[in-house]
PDB file of C-alpha atoms in Angstrom:
ATOM      1  CA  MET A  19     162.182 119.953 284.620  1.00  0.00           C
ATOM      2  CA  GLN A  20     159.210 118.384 282.818  1.00  0.00           C
ATOM      3  CA  GLY A  21     158.678 120.766 279.889  1.00  0.00           C
ATOM      4  CA  SER A  22     160.672 121.494 276.747  1.00  0.00           C
ATOM      5  CA  TYR A  23     162.255 124.806 275.804  1.00  0.00           C
ATOM      6  CA  GLU A  24     160.313 125.880 272.727  1.00  0.00           C
ATOM      7  CA  PRO A  25     161.943 129.222 271.799  1.00  0.00           C
ATOM      8  CA  ASP A  26     158.769 131.072 270.737  1.00  0.00           C
ATOM      9  CA  ARG A  27     156.844 130.011 273.826  1.00  0.00           C
ATOM     10  CA  ILE A  28     159.682 130.681 276.237  1.00  0.00           C
ATOM     11  CA  LEU A  29     160.419 134.132 274.782  1.00  0.00           C
ATOM     12  CA  SER A  30     156.759 135.110 275.149  1.00  0.00           C
ATOM     13  CA  ARG A  31     156.991 134.260 278.877  1.00  0.00           C
ATOM     14  CA  VAL A  32     160.051 136.397 279.586  1.00  0.00           C
ATOM     15  CA  PRO A  33     157.999 139.310 281.055  1.00  0.00           C
ATOM     16  CA  LEU A  34     156.623 136.973 283.726  1.00  0.00           C
ATOM     17  CA  LEU A  35     160.094 135.677 284.537  1.00  0.00           C
ATOM     18  CA  GLU A  36     161.327 139.275 284.780  1.00  0.00           C
ATOM     19  CA  ALA A  37     158.446 140.141 287.124  1.00  0.00           C
ATOM     20  CA  THR A  38     159.435 137.392 289.570  1.00  0.00           C
ATOM     21  CA  ARG A  39     163.198 137.692 289.299  1.00  0.00           C
ATOM     22  CA  GLU A  40     163.734 140.188 292.124  1.00  0.00           C
ATOM     23  CA  GLY A  41     161.400 138.405 294.532  1.00  0.00           C
ATOM     24  CA  PRO A  42     158.279 136.247 294.844  1.00  0.00           C
ATOM     25  CA  ALA A  43     154.949 137.451 293.457  1.00  0.00           C
ATOM     26  CA  ASP A  44     151.559 135.765 293.728  1.00  0.00           C
ATOM     27  CA  ARG A  45     149.196 135.299 290.813  1.00  0.00           C
ATOM     28  CA  PRO A  46     146.971 138.329 291.558  1.00  0.00           C
ATOM     29  CA  ALA A  47     150.059 140.581 291.593  1.00  0.00           C
ATOM     30  CA  LEU A  48     151.219 139.085 288.297  1.00  0.00           C
ATOM     31  CA  GLN A  49     147.779 139.610 286.771  1.00  0.00           C
ATOM     32  CA  ASP A  50     147.942 143.308 287.641  1.00  0.00           C
ATOM     33  CA  GLU A  51     151.571 143.881 286.636  1.00  0.00           C
ATOM     34  CA  LEU A  52     151.353 142.016 283.333  1.00  0.00           C
ATOM     35  CA  ASP A  53     147.718 142.918 282.568  1.00  0.00           C
ATOM     36  CA  ILE A  54     146.702 139.311 282.002  1.00  0.00           C
ATOM     37  CA  SER A  55     143.637 137.326 283.034  1.00  0.00           C
ATOM     38  CA  ARG A  56     143.439 135.008 286.002  1.00  0.00           C
ATOM     39  CA  ALA A  57     143.296 131.982 283.681  1.00  0.00           C
ATOM     40  CA  THR A  58     146.359 133.174 281.728  1.00  0.00           C
ATOM     41  CA  ALA A  59     148.327 133.764 284.934  1.00  0.00           C
ATOM     42  CA  TYR A  60     147.440 130.246 286.069  1.00  0.00           C
ATOM     43  CA  ARG A  61     148.457 128.617 282.771  1.00  0.00           C
ATOM     44  CA  ARG A  62     151.733 130.490 282.482  1.00  0.00           C
ATOM     45  CA  THR A  63     152.890 130.026 286.064  1.00  0.00           C
ATOM     46  CA  ALA A  64     151.993 126.347 285.897  1.00  0.00           C
ATOM     47  CA  ALA A  65     153.843 125.848 282.583  1.00  0.00           C
ATOM     48  CA  LEU A  66     156.946 127.722 283.715  1.00  0.00           C
ATOM     49  CA  THR A  67     156.999 125.771 286.957  1.00  0.00           C
ATOM     50  CA  ASP A  68     156.872 122.545 284.967  1.00  0.00           C
ATOM     51  CA  ASP A  69     159.734 123.867 282.825  1.00  0.00           C
ATOM     52  CA  GLY A  70     161.854 124.499 285.899  1.00  0.00           C
ATOM     53  CA  LEU A  71     162.037 128.232 285.169  1.00  0.00           C
ATOM     54  CA  LEU A  72     159.700 129.218 287.996  1.00  0.00           C
ATOM     55  CA  GLU A  73     159.248 127.831 291.512  1.00  0.00           C
ATOM     56  CA  ARG A  74     156.407 128.199 293.951  1.00  0.00           C
ATOM     57  CA  THR A  75     157.205 129.499 297.440  1.00  0.00           C
ATOM     58  CA  PRO A  76     154.972 130.409 300.404  1.00  0.00           C
ATOM     59  CA  ALA A  77     155.245 134.058 299.312  1.00  0.00           C
ATOM     60  CA  GLY A  78     154.429 133.407 295.656  1.00  0.00           C
ATOM     61  CA  TYR A  79     156.247 132.473 292.456  1.00  0.00           C
ATOM     62  CA  ARG A  80     159.957 133.114 292.061  1.00  0.00           C
ATOM     63  CA  THR A  81     162.292 132.831 289.057  1.00  0.00           C
ATOM     64  CA  THR A  82     164.784 129.971 289.333  1.00  0.00           C
ATOM     65  CA  GLY A  83     168.408 130.120 288.259  1.00  0.00           C
ATOM     66  CA  ALA A  84     167.431 128.583 284.923  1.00  0.00           C
ATOM     67  CA  GLY A  85     164.693 131.192 284.543  1.00  0.00           C
ATOM     68  CA  ALA A  86     167.143 134.010 285.271  1.00  0.00           C
ATOM     69  CA  ALA A  87     169.444 132.580 282.585  1.00  0.00           C
ATOM     70  CA  VAL A  88     166.534 132.691 280.130  1.00  0.00           C
ATOM     71  CA  VAL A  89     165.907 136.355 280.989  1.00  0.00           C
ATOM     72  CA  ASP A  90     169.593 137.180 280.479  1.00  0.00           C
ATOM     73  CA  ALA A  91     169.646 135.319 277.141  1.00  0.00           C
ATOM     74  CA  ALA A  92     166.531 137.166 275.994  1.00  0.00           C
ATOM     75  CA  GLU A  93     168.095 140.503 276.918  1.00  0.00           C
ATOM     76  CA  ARG A  94     171.236 139.630 274.946  1.00  0.00           C
ATOM     77  CA  PHE A  95     169.077 138.606 271.991  1.00  0.00           C
ATOM     78  CA  GLU A  96     167.191 141.909 272.092  1.00  0.00           C
ATOM     79  CA  ARG A  97     170.439 143.886 272.326  1.00  0.00           C
ATOM     80  CA  SER A  98     171.868 141.862 269.444  1.00  0.00           C
ATOM     81  CA  LEU A  99     168.900 142.712 267.230  1.00  0.00           C
ATOM     82  CA  THR A 100     169.240 146.387 268.150  1.00  0.00           C
ATOM     83  CA  ALA A 101     172.955 146.315 267.309  1.00  0.00           C
ATOM     84  CA  ILE A 102     172.421 144.432 264.036  1.00  0.00           C
ATOM     85  CA  ASP A 103     169.833 146.965 262.923  1.00  0.00           C
ATOM     86  CA  ARG A 104     171.972 149.991 263.817  1.00  0.00           C
ATOM     87  CA  LEU A 105     175.334 148.682 262.649  1.00  0.00           C
ATOM     88  CA  GLN A 106     174.426 147.402 259.182  1.00  0.00           C
ATOM     89  CA  PRO A 107     177.104 149.527 257.420  1.00  0.00           C
ATOM     90  CA  LEU A 108     179.837 147.865 259.491  1.00  0.00           C
ATOM     91  CA  LEU A 109     178.379 144.356 259.371  1.00  0.00           C
ATOM     92  CA  ALA A 110     178.156 144.611 255.584  1.00  0.00           C
ATOM     93  CA  GLN A 111     181.985 144.547 255.677  1.00  0.00           C
ATOM     94  CA  LEU A 112     182.607 142.245 258.646  1.00  0.00           C
ATOM     95  CA  SER A 113     181.248 138.767 259.274  1.00  0.00           C
ATOM     96  CA  ALA A 114     183.928 137.422 261.627  1.00  0.00           C
ATOM     97  CA  PRO A 115     182.340 135.189 264.293  1.00  0.00           C
ATOM     98  CA  GLU A 116     184.486 136.866 266.963  1.00  0.00           C
ATOM     99  CA  LEU A 117     182.424 140.008 266.351  1.00  0.00           C
ATOM    100  CA  THR A 118     179.003 138.719 265.300  1.00  0.00           C
ATOM    101  CA  ARG A 119     178.721 136.393 268.306  1.00  0.00           C
ATOM    102  CA  ASN A 120     179.319 139.364 270.601  1.00  0.00           C
ATOM    103  CA  ILE A 121     177.490 142.080 268.688  1.00  0.00           C
ATOM    104  CA  HIS A 122     175.141 142.665 271.654  1.00  0.00           C
ATOM    105  CA  LEU A 123     178.066 144.386 273.380  1.00  0.00           C
ATOM    106  CA  PHE A 124     177.844 147.150 270.766  1.00  0.00           C
ATOM    107  CA  ALA A 125     174.115 147.909 270.909  1.00  0.00           C
ATOM    108  CA  ASP A 126     174.910 151.413 272.203  1.00  0.00           C
ATOM    109  CA  ALA A 127     178.070 151.983 270.162  1.00  0.00           C
ATOM    110  CA  ASP A 128     178.527 155.110 268.063  1.00  0.00           C
ATOM    111  CA  LEU A 129     178.537 154.439 264.320  1.00  0.00           C
ATOM    112  CA  HIS A 130     180.777 156.409 261.954  1.00  0.00           C
ATOM    113  CA  THR A 131     179.997 155.884 258.258  1.00  0.00           C
ATOM    114  CA  ALA A 132     181.866 157.187 255.222  1.00  0.00           C
ATOM    115  CA  THR A 133     179.833 159.380 252.887  1.00  0.00           C
ATOM    116  CA  PRO A 134     180.789 161.196 249.672  1.00  0.00           C
ATOM    117  CA  GLN A 135     180.750 164.422 251.670  1.00  0.00           C
ATOM    118  CA  HIS A 136     182.696 162.947 254.592  1.00  0.00           C
ATOM    119  CA  PRO A 137     184.776 159.947 253.418  1.00  0.00           C
ATOM    120  CA  SER A 138     187.147 160.075 256.387  1.00  0.00           C
ATOM    121  CA  ALA A 139     184.430 159.777 259.056  1.00  0.00           C
ATOM    122  CA  PRO A 140     185.344 156.166 260.030  1.00  0.00           C
ATOM    123  CA  ILE A 141     188.990 157.159 260.605  1.00  0.00           C
ATOM    124  CA  GLU A 142     188.315 160.183 262.792  1.00  0.00           C
ATOM    125  CA  PRO A 143     187.815 158.160 266.007  1.00  0.00           C
ATOM    126  CA  TRP A 144     191.307 156.699 265.574  1.00  0.00           C
ATOM    127  CA  LEU A 145     192.766 160.145 264.941  1.00  0.00           C
ATOM    128  CA  ASP A 146     191.033 161.576 268.001  1.00  0.00           C
ATOM    129  CA  HIS A 147     192.037 158.818 270.422  1.00  0.00           C
ATOM    130  CA  PHE A 148     195.435 157.861 268.961  1.00  0.00           C
ATOM    131  CA  GLU A 149     196.659 161.445 269.142  1.00  0.00           C
ATOM    132  CA  SER A 150     197.236 161.188 272.892  1.00  0.00           C
ATOM    133  CA  PHE A 151     196.790 158.165 275.141  1.00  0.00           C
ATOM    134  CA  ASP A 152     198.057 156.247 278.134  1.00  0.00           C
ATOM    135  CA  ARG A 153     197.758 152.849 276.455  1.00  0.00           C
ATOM    136  CA  SER A 154     197.042 151.864 272.873  1.00  0.00           C
ATOM    137  CA  ARG A 155     196.657 148.341 271.458  1.00  0.00           C
ATOM    138  CA  ASN A 156     195.657 147.754 267.852  1.00  0.00           C
ATOM    139  CA  MET A 157     195.027 144.954 265.380  1.00  0.00           C
ATOM    140  CA  VAL A 158     195.542 146.065 261.779  1.00  0.00           C
ATOM    141  CA  VAL A 159     194.265 143.983 258.871  1.00  0.00           C
ATOM    142  CA  ALA A 160     194.728 146.482 256.037  1.00  0.00           C
ATOM    143  CA  GLY A 161     197.250 149.276 255.621  1.00  0.00           C
ATOM    144  CA  CYS A 162     196.908 152.246 257.946  1.00  0.00           C
ATOM    145  CA  PRO A 163     195.387 155.413 256.496  1.00  0.00           C
ATOM    146  CA  PRO A 164     198.076 158.085 255.952  1.00  0.00           C
ATOM    147  CA  ALA A 165     196.810 160.307 258.777  1.00  0.00           C
ATOM    148  CA  VAL A 166     197.014 157.446 261.285  1.00  0.00           C
ATOM    149  CA  THR A 167     200.478 156.497 259.989  1.00  0.00           C
ATOM    150  CA  GLN A 168     201.583 160.087 260.525  1.00  0.00           C
ATOM    151  CA  GLN A 169     200.471 159.945 264.150  1.00  0.00           C
ATOM    152  CA  GLY A 170     202.285 156.642 264.599  1.00  0.00           C
ATOM    153  CA  LEU A 171     205.393 158.178 263.077  1.00  0.00           C
ATOM    154  CA  GLU A 172     205.313 161.091 265.520  1.00  0.00           C
ATOM    155  CA  HIS A 173     204.823 158.717 268.453  1.00  0.00           C
ATOM    156  CA  ALA A 174     207.736 156.571 267.303  1.00  0.00           C
ATOM    157  CA  ARG A 175     210.019 159.600 266.989  1.00  0.00           C
ATOM    158  CA  ASN A 176     208.956 160.809 270.454  1.00  0.00           C
ATOM    159  CA  GLY A 177     209.477 157.448 272.133  1.00  0.00           C
ATOM    160  CA  VAL A 178     205.777 156.882 272.850  1.00  0.00           C
ATOM    161  CA  ASP A 179     204.984 153.230 273.581  1.00  0.00           C
ATOM    162  CA  PHE A 180     202.078 151.558 271.811  1.00  0.00           C
ATOM    163  CA  GLU A 181     201.283 148.061 270.599  1.00  0.00           C
ATOM    164  CA  ALA A 182     200.134 146.878 267.178  1.00  0.00           C
ATOM    165  CA  ILE A 183     199.592 143.489 265.593  1.00  0.00           C
ATOM    166  CA  CYS A 184     199.594 143.649 261.798  1.00  0.00           C
ATOM    167  CA  THR A 185     198.909 141.128 259.074  1.00  0.00           C
ATOM    168  CA  PRO A 186     201.672 140.670 256.493  1.00  0.00           C
ATOM    169  CA  LEU A 187     199.334 142.344 253.993  1.00  0.00           C
ATOM    170  CA  ALA A 188     199.019 145.405 256.228  1.00  0.00           C
ATOM    171  CA  LEU A 189     202.790 145.606 256.672  1.00  0.00           C
ATOM    172  CA  GLU A 190     203.317 145.389 252.928  1.00  0.00           C
ATOM    173  CA  ALA A 191     200.709 148.076 252.275  1.00  0.00           C
ATOM    174  CA  ASP A 192     202.307 150.404 254.828  1.00  0.00           C
ATOM    175  CA  GLN A 193     205.724 149.811 253.354  1.00  0.00           C
ATOM    176  CA  ASN A 194     204.480 150.543 249.851  1.00  0.00           C
ATOM    177  CA  ALA A 195     202.732 153.705 251.042  1.00  0.00           C
ATOM    178  CA  SER A 196     205.857 155.154 252.672  1.00  0.00           C
ATOM    179  CA  GLN A 197     209.111 153.271 253.045  1.00  0.00           C
ATOM    180  CA  GLU A 198     210.581 156.017 255.238  1.00  0.00           C
ATOM    181  CA  ALA A 199     207.655 156.073 257.667  1.00  0.00           C
ATOM    182  CA  PHE A 200     207.567 152.277 257.752  1.00  0.00           C
ATOM    183  CA  ASP A 201     211.268 152.010 258.568  1.00  0.00           C
ATOM    184  CA  THR A 202     211.103 154.709 261.227  1.00  0.00           C
ATOM    185  CA  ILE A 203     208.189 153.066 263.070  1.00  0.00           C
ATOM    186  CA  ALA A 204     209.447 149.504 262.614  1.00  0.00           C
ATOM    187  CA  ASN A 205     212.931 150.334 263.902  1.00  0.00           C
ATOM    188  CA  ALA A 206     211.857 152.542 266.812  1.00  0.00           C
ATOM    189  CA  GLU A 207     212.464 151.163 270.303  1.00  0.00           C
ATOM    190  CA  ALA A 208     209.231 152.232 271.994  1.00  0.00           C
ATOM    191  CA  PRO A 209     206.478 150.631 269.893  1.00  0.00           C
ATOM    192  CA  SER A 210     205.813 146.913 270.417  1.00  0.00           C
ATOM    193  CA  LEU A 211     205.028 145.506 266.983  1.00  0.00           C
ATOM    194  CA  TYR A 212     203.828 142.011 266.096  1.00  0.00           C
ATOM    195  CA  THR A 213     202.644 140.171 263.025  1.00  0.00           C
ATOM    196  CA  HIS A 214     199.885 137.585 262.643  1.00  0.00           C
ATOM    197  CA  PRO A 215     198.413 136.331 259.356  1.00  0.00           C
ATOM    198  CA  GLY A 216     194.922 135.555 260.661  1.00  0.00           C
ATOM    199  CA  LEU A 217     193.592 138.712 262.310  1.00  0.00           C
ATOM    200  CA  PRO A 218     189.788 138.811 261.950  1.00  0.00           C
ATOM    201  CA  PHE A 219     189.346 142.589 261.586  1.00  0.00           C
ATOM    202  CA  THR A 220     190.875 145.939 262.417  1.00  0.00           C
ATOM    203  CA  MET A 221     190.374 146.957 266.044  1.00  0.00           C
ATOM    204  CA  GLY A 222     191.798 149.447 268.486  1.00  0.00           C
ATOM    205  CA  ILE A 223     191.690 149.560 272.274  1.00  0.00           C
ATOM    206  CA  ILE A 224     192.842 153.047 273.162  1.00  0.00           C
ATOM    207  CA  ASP A 225     192.557 153.780 276.868  1.00  0.00           C
ATOM    208  CA  GLU A 226     188.872 153.141 277.694  1.00  0.00           C
ATOM    209  CA  VAL A 227     187.563 153.134 274.119  1.00  0.00           C
ATOM    210  CA  VAL A 228     187.130 150.203 271.738  1.00  0.00           C
ATOM    211  CA  ILE A 229     187.131 150.948 267.987  1.00  0.00           C
ATOM    212  CA  VAL A 230     186.235 148.405 265.308  1.00  0.00           C
ATOM    213  CA  GLY A 231     186.690 149.301 261.644  1.00  0.00           C
ATOM    214  CA  GLY A 232     185.372 147.923 258.387  1.00  0.00           C
ATOM    215  CA  PHE A 233     187.221 148.492 255.114  1.00  0.00           C
ATOM    216  CA  ASP A 234     186.325 147.826 251.497  1.00  0.00           C
ATOM    217  CA  ASP A 235     187.919 144.560 250.384  1.00  0.00           C
ATOM    218  CA  GLU A 236     188.961 145.877 246.987  1.00  0.00           C
ATOM    219  CA  THR A 237     189.992 149.457 247.687  1.00  0.00           C
ATOM    220  CA  ALA A 238     190.956 149.113 251.387  1.00  0.00           C
ATOM    221  CA  LEU A 239     189.144 152.410 251.956  1.00  0.00           C
ATOM    222  CA  PRO A 240     187.331 152.854 255.286  1.00  0.00           C
ATOM    223  CA  VAL A 241     183.591 152.203 255.100  1.00  0.00           C
ATOM    224  CA  ALA A 242     182.419 152.309 258.717  1.00  0.00           C
ATOM    225  CA  SER A 243     183.653 152.135 262.280  1.00  0.00           C
ATOM    226  CA  ILE A 244     182.091 151.857 265.717  1.00  0.00           C
ATOM    227  CA  THR A 245     183.272 153.163 269.073  1.00  0.00           C
ATOM    228  CA  THR A 246     182.204 152.322 272.596  1.00  0.00           C
ATOM    229  CA  ASP A 247     183.427 152.635 276.168  1.00  0.00           C
ATOM    230  CA  ASN A 248     181.150 149.819 277.372  1.00  0.00           C
ATOM    231  CA  PRO A 249     183.217 147.949 280.022  1.00  0.00           C
ATOM    232  CA  GLU A 250     181.941 144.560 278.800  1.00  0.00           C
ATOM    233  CA  ALA A 251     182.962 145.385 275.235  1.00  0.00           C
ATOM    234  CA  ARG A 252     186.369 146.505 276.487  1.00  0.00           C
ATOM    235  CA  GLN A 253     186.810 143.234 278.401  1.00  0.00           C
ATOM    236  CA  TRP A 254     185.871 141.254 275.282  1.00  0.00           C
ATOM    237  CA  ALA A 255     188.233 143.312 273.120  1.00  0.00           C
ATOM    238  CA  GLY A 256     191.090 142.931 275.597  1.00  0.00           C
ATOM    239  CA  ASP A 257     190.664 139.168 275.722  1.00  0.00           C
ATOM    240  CA  LEU A 258     190.517 138.974 271.924  1.00  0.00           C
ATOM    241  CA  TYR A 259     193.621 141.128 271.547  1.00  0.00           C
ATOM    242  CA  ARG A 260     195.602 139.055 274.048  1.00  0.00           C
ATOM    243  CA  ARG A 261     194.643 135.840 272.275  1.00  0.00           C
ATOM    244  CA  TYR A 262     196.027 137.070 268.965  1.00  0.00           C
ATOM    245  CA  ARG A 263     199.067 138.735 270.516  1.00  0.00           C
ATOM    246  CA  ASP A 264     199.999 135.496 272.312  1.00  0.00           C
ATOM    247  CA  ALA A 265     199.916 133.725 268.934  1.00  0.00           C
ATOM    248  CA  ALA A 266     201.685 136.534 267.065  1.00  0.00           C
ATOM    249  CA  ASP A 267     205.366 136.881 266.265  1.00  0.00           C
ATOM    250  CA  PRO A 268     207.365 139.990 267.207  1.00  0.00           C
ATOM    251  CA  LEU A 269     208.106 141.962 264.067  1.00  0.00           C
ATOM    252  CA  ASP A 270     211.538 140.994 262.787  1.00  0.00           C
ATOM    253  CA  LEU A 271     212.529 142.995 259.713  1.00  0.00           C
ATOM    254  CA  ALA A 272     215.400 140.670 258.858  1.00  0.00           C
ATOM    255  CA  GLU A 273     213.274 137.524 258.981  1.00  0.00           C
ATOM    256  CA  SER A 274     210.241 139.101 257.343  1.00  0.00           C
ATOM    257  CA  ASN A 275     212.380 140.571 254.543  1.00  0.00           C
ATOM    258  CA  LEU A 276     210.434 143.807 254.756  1.00  0.00           C
ATOM    259  CA  SER A 277     213.364 146.137 255.316  1.00  0.00           C
ATOM    260  CA  ALA A 278     214.583 148.228 252.429  1.00  0.00           C
TER     261      ALA A 278
END
């Protein structure tokens, strides 16, 4: 590779790299597809060949592996910008690198924002999906809203298995909200409960759906949440959950001194 990767120049050449990714194309075909002049097609194919992003074959120009990586990176960048624009209410509450570095996975996510007329909107996805499930894994940074706690209480009483990792702050908030509910869930056999002090944000993986929630730092009230069934987002969420669960401690009421 002879050239240098200047971001502005490379990004402006992505359409040409996309046009030659699926197979070779000669300069006249590129002129027609991209609506560029003969001189422009010559300059761009020559520059991208020098950069190592394009290669010349007997059938025309073809995107190299490095060129395909540039196209993929540009697509992620575009999806990230789309997600950032759409998900401002959530990102105003969350700045954890684990999320912001992967925000492109949520470009098509549904956004649920609290309003004066509908303050519980961010919690409704949890209520809908947590009501009945085959598998539920959750990371809880703040205390659970009462309606979610009530569902957890019913599951605990009915022997329904689910997993949750909670920060000590979340456990304390739940205990303060309802000692009876806290004790019932914490002492039930079916739920698998863990504690970790460094969870980055509240997240649920309930069957095929990923939910990420943002809460006000001062009031702990829900501000916004997003939901998606994107398989790539689910893979990311599963990996993130496993990383924190592997570093978490099983909830031990005697050691944590949280029992009544």
